[in-house]
Short mmCIF file of C-alpha atoms and ligand atoms in Angstrom, two decimals:
data_model
loop_
_atom_site.label_atom_id
_atom_site.label_comp_id
_atom_site.label_asym_id
_atom_site.label_seq_id
_atom_site.Cartn_x
_atom_site.Cartn_y
_atom_site.Cartn_z
CA UNK K 1 -31.84 -2.65 -11.62
CA UNK K 2 -30.38 -5.55 -9.60
CA UNK K 3 -28.68 -5.10 -6.22
CA UNK K 4 -26.66 -8.06 -4.91
CA UNK K 5 -24.32 -8.19 -1.86
CA UNK K 6 -20.62 -8.66 -2.62
CA UNK K 7 -19.51 -10.03 0.75
CA UNK K 8 -20.74 -10.63 4.29
CA UNK K 9 -19.19 -7.43 5.55
CA UNK K 10 -19.34 -4.71 2.89
CA UNK K 11 -20.37 -3.97 -0.65
CA UNK K 12 -23.12 -4.60 -3.17
CA UNK K 13 -23.01 -4.69 -6.92
CA UNK K 14 -25.62 -2.83 -8.91
CA UNK K 15 -26.26 -3.96 -12.45
CA UNK K 16 -28.85 -3.54 -15.19
CA UNK K 17 -28.95 0.24 -15.00
CA UNK K 18 -27.23 3.18 -16.72
CA UNK K 19 -26.65 5.44 -13.72
CA UNK K 20 -26.11 8.49 -15.92
CA UNK K 21 -29.50 8.17 -17.65
CA UNK K 22 -31.90 5.70 -16.04
CA UNK K 23 -32.09 6.78 -12.41
CA UNK K 24 -35.39 8.53 -11.69
CA UNK K 25 -36.18 9.71 -8.16
CA UNK K 26 -37.45 6.32 -7.03
CA UNK K 27 -34.45 4.40 -8.43
CA UNK K 28 -32.07 6.94 -6.91
CA UNK K 29 -33.74 6.48 -3.51
CA UNK K 30 -33.10 2.71 -3.84
CA UNK K 31 -29.43 3.41 -4.64
CA UNK K 32 -29.13 5.72 -1.62
CA UNK K 33 -30.73 3.10 0.56
CA UNK K 34 -28.26 0.47 -0.72
CA UNK K 35 -25.39 2.91 -0.16
CA UNK K 36 -26.31 3.31 3.52
CA UNK K 37 -26.80 -0.42 3.92
CA UNK K 38 -23.78 -1.79 2.02
CA UNK K 39 -21.40 1.24 2.26
CA UNK K 40 -19.51 0.27 -0.92
CA UNK K 41 -21.38 0.07 -4.23
CA UNK K 42 -19.97 -1.35 -7.48
CA UNK K 43 -21.97 -0.18 -10.50
CA UNK K 44 -21.17 -2.56 -13.34
CA UNK K 45 -20.61 -1.64 -17.01
CA UNK K 46 -20.89 2.12 -16.66
CA UNK K 47 -17.93 3.58 -18.64
CA UNK K 48 -19.03 7.08 -17.54
CA UNK K 49 -17.45 10.06 -19.27
CA UNK K 50 -16.30 12.86 -16.90
CA UNK K 51 -19.46 14.95 -17.42
CA UNK K 52 -21.72 12.00 -16.58
CA UNK K 53 -19.58 11.06 -13.58
CA UNK K 54 -19.86 14.62 -12.27
CA UNK K 55 -23.61 14.65 -12.92
CA UNK K 56 -24.16 11.38 -11.01
CA UNK K 57 -21.85 12.36 -8.13
CA UNK K 58 -23.61 15.70 -7.69
CA UNK K 59 -26.85 13.89 -6.79
CA UNK K 60 -25.18 12.96 -3.45
CA UNK K 61 -24.14 16.51 -2.51
CA UNK K 62 -21.77 19.37 -3.36
CA UNK K 63 -18.60 18.25 -5.11
CA UNK K 64 -15.05 18.94 -3.99
CA UNK K 65 -12.16 20.22 -6.10
CA UNK K 66 -9.07 18.31 -5.06
CA UNK K 67 -6.20 20.33 -3.78
CA UNK K 68 -3.75 18.53 -6.09
CA UNK K 69 -5.02 20.63 -9.03
CA UNK K 70 -2.26 19.54 -11.36
CA UNK K 71 -4.08 16.23 -11.92
CA UNK K 72 -7.66 17.52 -12.17
CA UNK K 73 -9.09 17.27 -15.69
CA UNK K 74 -8.77 20.67 -17.41
CA UNK K 75 -12.45 20.73 -18.43
CA UNK K 76 -13.79 18.97 -15.32
CA UNK K 77 -12.18 20.29 -12.16
CA UNK K 78 -14.19 17.84 -10.03
CA UNK K 79 -12.53 14.84 -11.68
CA UNK K 80 -9.01 13.95 -10.59
CA UNK K 81 -6.92 11.47 -12.56
CA UNK K 82 -5.18 8.67 -10.64
CA UNK K 83 -2.69 6.92 -12.89
CA UNK K 84 0.77 5.45 -13.26
CA UNK K 85 0.72 6.14 -17.03
CA UNK K 86 3.44 8.46 -18.28
CA UNK K 87 3.54 11.44 -20.61
CA UNK K 88 6.80 13.30 -21.30
CA UNK K 89 8.45 11.20 -18.57
CA UNK K 90 5.98 12.19 -15.83
CA UNK K 91 2.77 10.58 -14.56
CA UNK K 92 -0.52 11.74 -16.10
CA UNK K 93 -2.26 11.41 -12.72
CA UNK K 94 -1.57 10.87 -9.03
CA UNK K 95 0.59 7.72 -9.18
CA UNK K 96 0.41 6.70 -5.51
CA UNK K 97 -3.15 7.63 -4.46
CA UNK K 98 -4.49 5.63 -1.56
CA UNK K 99 -1.34 3.59 -0.96
CA UNK K 100 -2.05 3.17 2.75
CA UNK K 101 -5.28 2.69 4.73
CA UNK K 102 -7.25 5.93 4.93
CA UNK K 103 -10.56 7.67 4.59
CA UNK K 104 -10.70 10.51 2.09
CA UNK K 105 -9.70 14.00 3.16
CA UNK K 106 -10.06 13.37 6.90
CA UNK K 107 -7.48 16.16 7.37
CA UNK K 108 -10.19 18.69 6.54
CA UNK K 109 -12.77 20.13 8.94
CA UNK K 110 -15.46 18.67 6.69
CA UNK K 111 -14.05 15.49 5.11
CA UNK K 112 -15.48 13.76 2.05
CA UNK K 113 -18.86 12.10 2.38
CA UNK K 114 -18.23 9.65 -0.42
CA UNK K 115 -15.84 8.99 -3.28
CA UNK K 116 -16.73 7.82 -6.78
CA UNK K 117 -14.04 6.05 -8.80
CA UNK K 118 -14.54 5.19 -12.46
CA UNK K 119 -12.23 2.53 -13.88
CA UNK K 120 -10.72 3.96 -17.08
CA UNK K 121 -7.93 1.46 -17.64
CA UNK K 122 -7.16 -1.58 -15.51
CA UNK K 123 -3.78 -3.30 -15.18
CA UNK K 124 -3.31 -6.92 -16.21
CA UNK K 125 -2.53 -7.82 -12.62
CA UNK K 126 -2.99 -6.18 -9.22
CA UNK K 127 -4.75 -2.85 -8.72
CA UNK K 128 -7.32 -4.17 -6.23
CA UNK K 129 -8.85 -1.84 -3.65
CA UNK K 130 -9.39 -3.08 -0.09
CA UNK K 131 -12.22 -1.69 2.07
CA UNK K 132 -12.74 -2.15 5.82
CA UNK K 133 -15.97 -1.56 7.71
CA UNK K 134 -15.42 0.80 10.63
CA UNK K 135 -18.90 0.24 12.09
CA UNK K 136 -18.09 -3.44 12.60
CA UNK K 137 -14.59 -2.57 13.78
CA UNK K 138 -15.96 -0.21 16.44
CA UNK K 139 -18.63 -2.67 17.58
CA UNK K 140 -16.01 -5.41 18.01
CA UNK K 141 -13.65 -3.35 20.20
CA UNK K 142 -13.20 -4.62 23.77
CA UNK K 143 -15.14 -2.61 26.38
CA UNK K 144 -11.96 -1.23 28.00
CA UNK K 145 -10.74 0.21 24.67
CA UNK K 146 -14.17 1.69 23.97
CA UNK K 147 -13.95 3.37 27.38
CA UNK K 148 -10.45 4.74 26.63
CA UNK K 149 -11.52 6.35 23.33
CA UNK K 150 -14.98 7.54 24.41
CA UNK K 151 -15.27 11.31 23.97
CA UNK K 152 -11.68 11.55 22.64
CA UNK K 153 -10.63 13.36 19.47
CA UNK K 154 -7.84 12.30 17.10
CA UNK K 155 -5.51 14.66 15.26
CA UNK K 156 -5.39 14.43 11.43
CA UNK K 157 -2.60 15.78 9.22
CA UNK K 158 -2.28 15.50 5.40
CA UNK K 159 1.53 15.48 5.20
CA UNK K 160 3.36 12.20 4.75
CA UNK K 161 6.50 14.05 5.84
CA UNK K 162 5.30 14.17 9.47
CA UNK K 163 3.82 10.67 9.62
CA UNK K 164 6.29 7.86 10.38
CA UNK K 165 3.63 5.20 9.69
CA UNK K 166 3.48 5.87 5.94
CA UNK K 167 6.00 5.71 3.13
CA UNK K 168 6.50 8.08 0.22
CA UNK K 169 6.34 6.26 -3.11
CA UNK K 170 9.39 6.68 -5.36
CA UNK K 171 6.85 7.43 -8.13
CA UNK K 172 5.96 10.64 -6.31
CA UNK K 173 8.75 12.96 -7.47
CA UNK K 174 6.89 16.09 -6.28
CA UNK K 175 6.29 14.71 -2.76
CA UNK K 176 8.49 17.06 -0.77
CA UNK K 177 7.13 20.26 -2.31
CA UNK K 178 3.55 18.95 -2.38
CA UNK K 179 3.38 17.91 1.27
CA UNK K 180 5.15 21.06 2.45
CA UNK K 181 2.53 23.03 0.51
CA UNK K 182 -0.26 21.01 2.13
CA UNK K 183 1.16 21.69 5.59
CA UNK K 184 1.16 25.40 4.77
CA UNK K 185 -2.45 25.27 3.52
CA UNK K 186 -4.05 23.00 6.11
CA UNK K 187 -3.75 23.36 9.86
CA UNK K 188 -4.06 20.07 11.75
CA UNK K 189 -7.68 19.26 12.59
CA UNK K 190 -9.21 16.96 15.16
CA UNK K 191 -12.26 14.71 14.81
CA UNK K 192 -14.04 12.39 17.25
CA UNK K 193 -12.41 8.94 17.32
CA UNK K 194 -15.90 7.48 17.42
CA UNK K 195 -17.99 9.05 14.69
CA UNK K 196 -21.80 8.95 14.40
CA UNK K 197 -23.15 8.41 10.90
CA UNK K 198 -25.54 11.28 10.11
CA UNK K 199 -27.92 9.10 8.07
CA UNK K 200 -27.95 5.80 10.01
CA UNK K 201 -26.98 6.92 13.52
CA UNK K 202 -24.44 4.08 13.71
CA UNK K 203 -21.11 4.59 15.48
CA UNK K 204 -17.84 3.95 13.61
CA UNK K 205 -14.16 4.12 14.33
CA UNK K 206 -12.89 7.28 12.60
CA UNK K 207 -9.08 6.94 12.60
CA UNK K 208 -6.61 5.47 10.10
CA UNK K 209 -2.83 5.38 9.71
CA UNK K 210 -2.56 7.65 6.66
CA UNK K 211 -3.89 10.85 8.23
CA UNK K 212 -4.31 10.22 11.97
CA UNK K 213 -1.14 11.23 13.81
CA UNK K 214 -2.13 11.72 17.46
CA UNK K 215 -4.84 12.02 20.07
CA UNK K 216 -5.82 15.42 21.41
CA UNK K 217 -4.87 15.98 25.05
CA UNK K 218 -2.99 12.66 25.33
CA UNK K 219 0.81 12.31 25.46
CA UNK K 220 2.33 10.41 22.54
CA UNK K 221 3.68 7.87 25.03
CA UNK K 222 0.09 6.81 25.66
CA UNK K 223 -1.52 7.88 22.36
CA UNK K 224 0.79 6.18 19.85
CA UNK K 225 0.46 2.63 21.29
CA UNK K 226 -3.31 3.16 21.50
CA UNK K 227 -3.38 4.23 17.84
CA UNK K 228 -1.22 1.23 16.89
CA UNK K 229 -3.74 -1.02 18.60
CA UNK K 230 -6.68 0.64 16.79
CA UNK K 231 -4.89 0.50 13.41
CA UNK K 232 -4.15 -3.22 13.82
CA UNK K 233 -7.70 -3.94 14.99
CA UNK K 234 -9.50 -2.00 12.24
CA UNK K 235 -8.11 -4.15 9.38
CA UNK K 236 -8.81 -7.55 10.88
CA UNK K 237 -9.87 -9.86 8.00
CA UNK K 238 -13.48 -10.06 9.19
CA UNK K 239 -13.93 -6.31 8.56
CA UNK K 240 -12.32 -6.30 5.09
CA UNK K 241 -13.73 -6.68 1.58
CA UNK K 242 -11.16 -6.85 -1.25
CA UNK K 243 -12.53 -5.40 -4.48
CA UNK K 244 -11.28 -6.80 -7.75
CA UNK K 245 -12.12 -4.29 -10.44
CA UNK K 246 -13.93 -5.11 -13.68
CA UNK K 247 -13.83 -3.11 -16.91
CA UNK K 248 -16.49 -0.37 -16.79
CA UNK K 249 -16.88 -0.41 -13.00
CA UNK K 250 -17.78 2.73 -11.14
CA UNK K 251 -17.30 2.24 -7.40
CA UNK K 252 -18.49 4.52 -4.64
CA UNK K 253 -17.84 4.26 -0.92
CA UNK K 254 -18.95 5.94 2.28
CA UNK K 255 -15.94 7.67 3.85
CA UNK K 256 -17.84 8.22 7.09
CA UNK K 257 -17.78 4.53 8.02
CA UNK K 258 -15.33 2.79 5.64
CA UNK K 259 -11.56 3.01 5.24
CA UNK K 260 -9.82 1.90 2.06
CA UNK K 261 -6.44 1.10 0.58
CA UNK K 262 -5.19 0.85 -3.03
CA UNK K 263 -3.15 -2.35 -2.81
CA UNK K 264 -0.93 -1.73 -5.89
CA UNK K 265 0.90 -4.76 -7.29
CA UNK K 266 1.35 -3.43 -10.85
CA UNK K 267 4.05 -1.38 -12.55
CA UNK K 268 4.35 0.58 -15.82
CA UNK K 269 3.99 -0.38 -18.70
CA UNK K 270 1.05 -2.16 -16.99
CA UNK K 271 -1.25 0.84 -16.58
CA UNK K 272 -4.02 1.63 -14.09
CA UNK K 273 -6.03 4.82 -14.65
CA UNK K 274 -9.02 5.95 -12.59
CA UNK K 275 -11.22 9.05 -12.53
CA UNK K 276 -12.01 10.16 -9.00
CA UNK K 277 -14.73 12.52 -7.74
CA UNK K 278 -15.47 13.28 -4.09
CA UNK K 279 -18.61 14.67 -2.47
CA UNK K 280 -18.30 17.10 0.42
CA UNK K 281 -19.40 15.75 3.79
CA UNK K 282 -20.39 17.33 7.09
CA UNK K 283 -18.33 18.03 10.22
CA UNK K 284 -17.87 14.69 12.01
CA UNK K 285 -19.64 14.34 15.39
C1 SIN V 301 -8.16 6.44 -3.38
O1 SIN V 301 -7.69 6.09 -2.32
O2 SIN V 301 -8.75 7.50 -3.50
C2 SIN V 301 -8.01 5.56 -4.60
C3 SIN V 301 -8.22 4.13 -4.37
C4 SIN V 301 -7.84 3.31 -5.56
O3 SIN V 301 -7.29 3.86 -6.53
O4 SIN V 301 -8.09 2.10 -5.54
#
């Protein structure tokens, strides 16, 4: 097994190993170590089937069943299809997943620890995923901003309908009903703006424009400009790694200290299909 950094800020590629079959306890410990160090791992030439993807993901913790059940595989509820491919006029998967900067399921009390995404079909152009390191972003904040956010909690909400910073894709025909349903199912939650990583102890910025809509106990007049400042800061080029997918890639990322964004840039009949599995995390502190 070879582990090689992908950029100065984030990511390592892991090659020469079949992660579904070859990872004994010692090799898995090396993968976990690399995961904590590089935060984004690209396993090359995997082509995992859903059962193998679920088996590998489960080594990191309990798996989540995504709320958008319509796109979970019928025989593998822990695998959700992301795709712009069409069947009977409708998409076969979530067509707009990750179309603004976010960290997965931060609108839950216990958001996702990590996400595993297996490339099933890649478009001829576009389809890159951008990642930004929130540990670096936090460390680089000016002292006065660190003081303003210290001990503060941000409010997270899943609905795009209540978030003026994000757009609803025209591909998402079910958006109105879906987001209204999410609002009914999930009360707003708050999490610390500065999150401590449970494994490394490092502090990271834990806000992003997709789900973070306010700051607890702070008027919007003060909170919204502060969030705008944090959102602009957190995606400065020096914190970002842009992943260009290869056939067979399985990527995983640490949602506790990384935000990501599916950059798009392709349209049907150019098809992008991914299989996504998320691992349950702990309550941020
Ligand atoms: C996601 O945000 O979960 C998906 C990212 C991608 O498809 O690149």
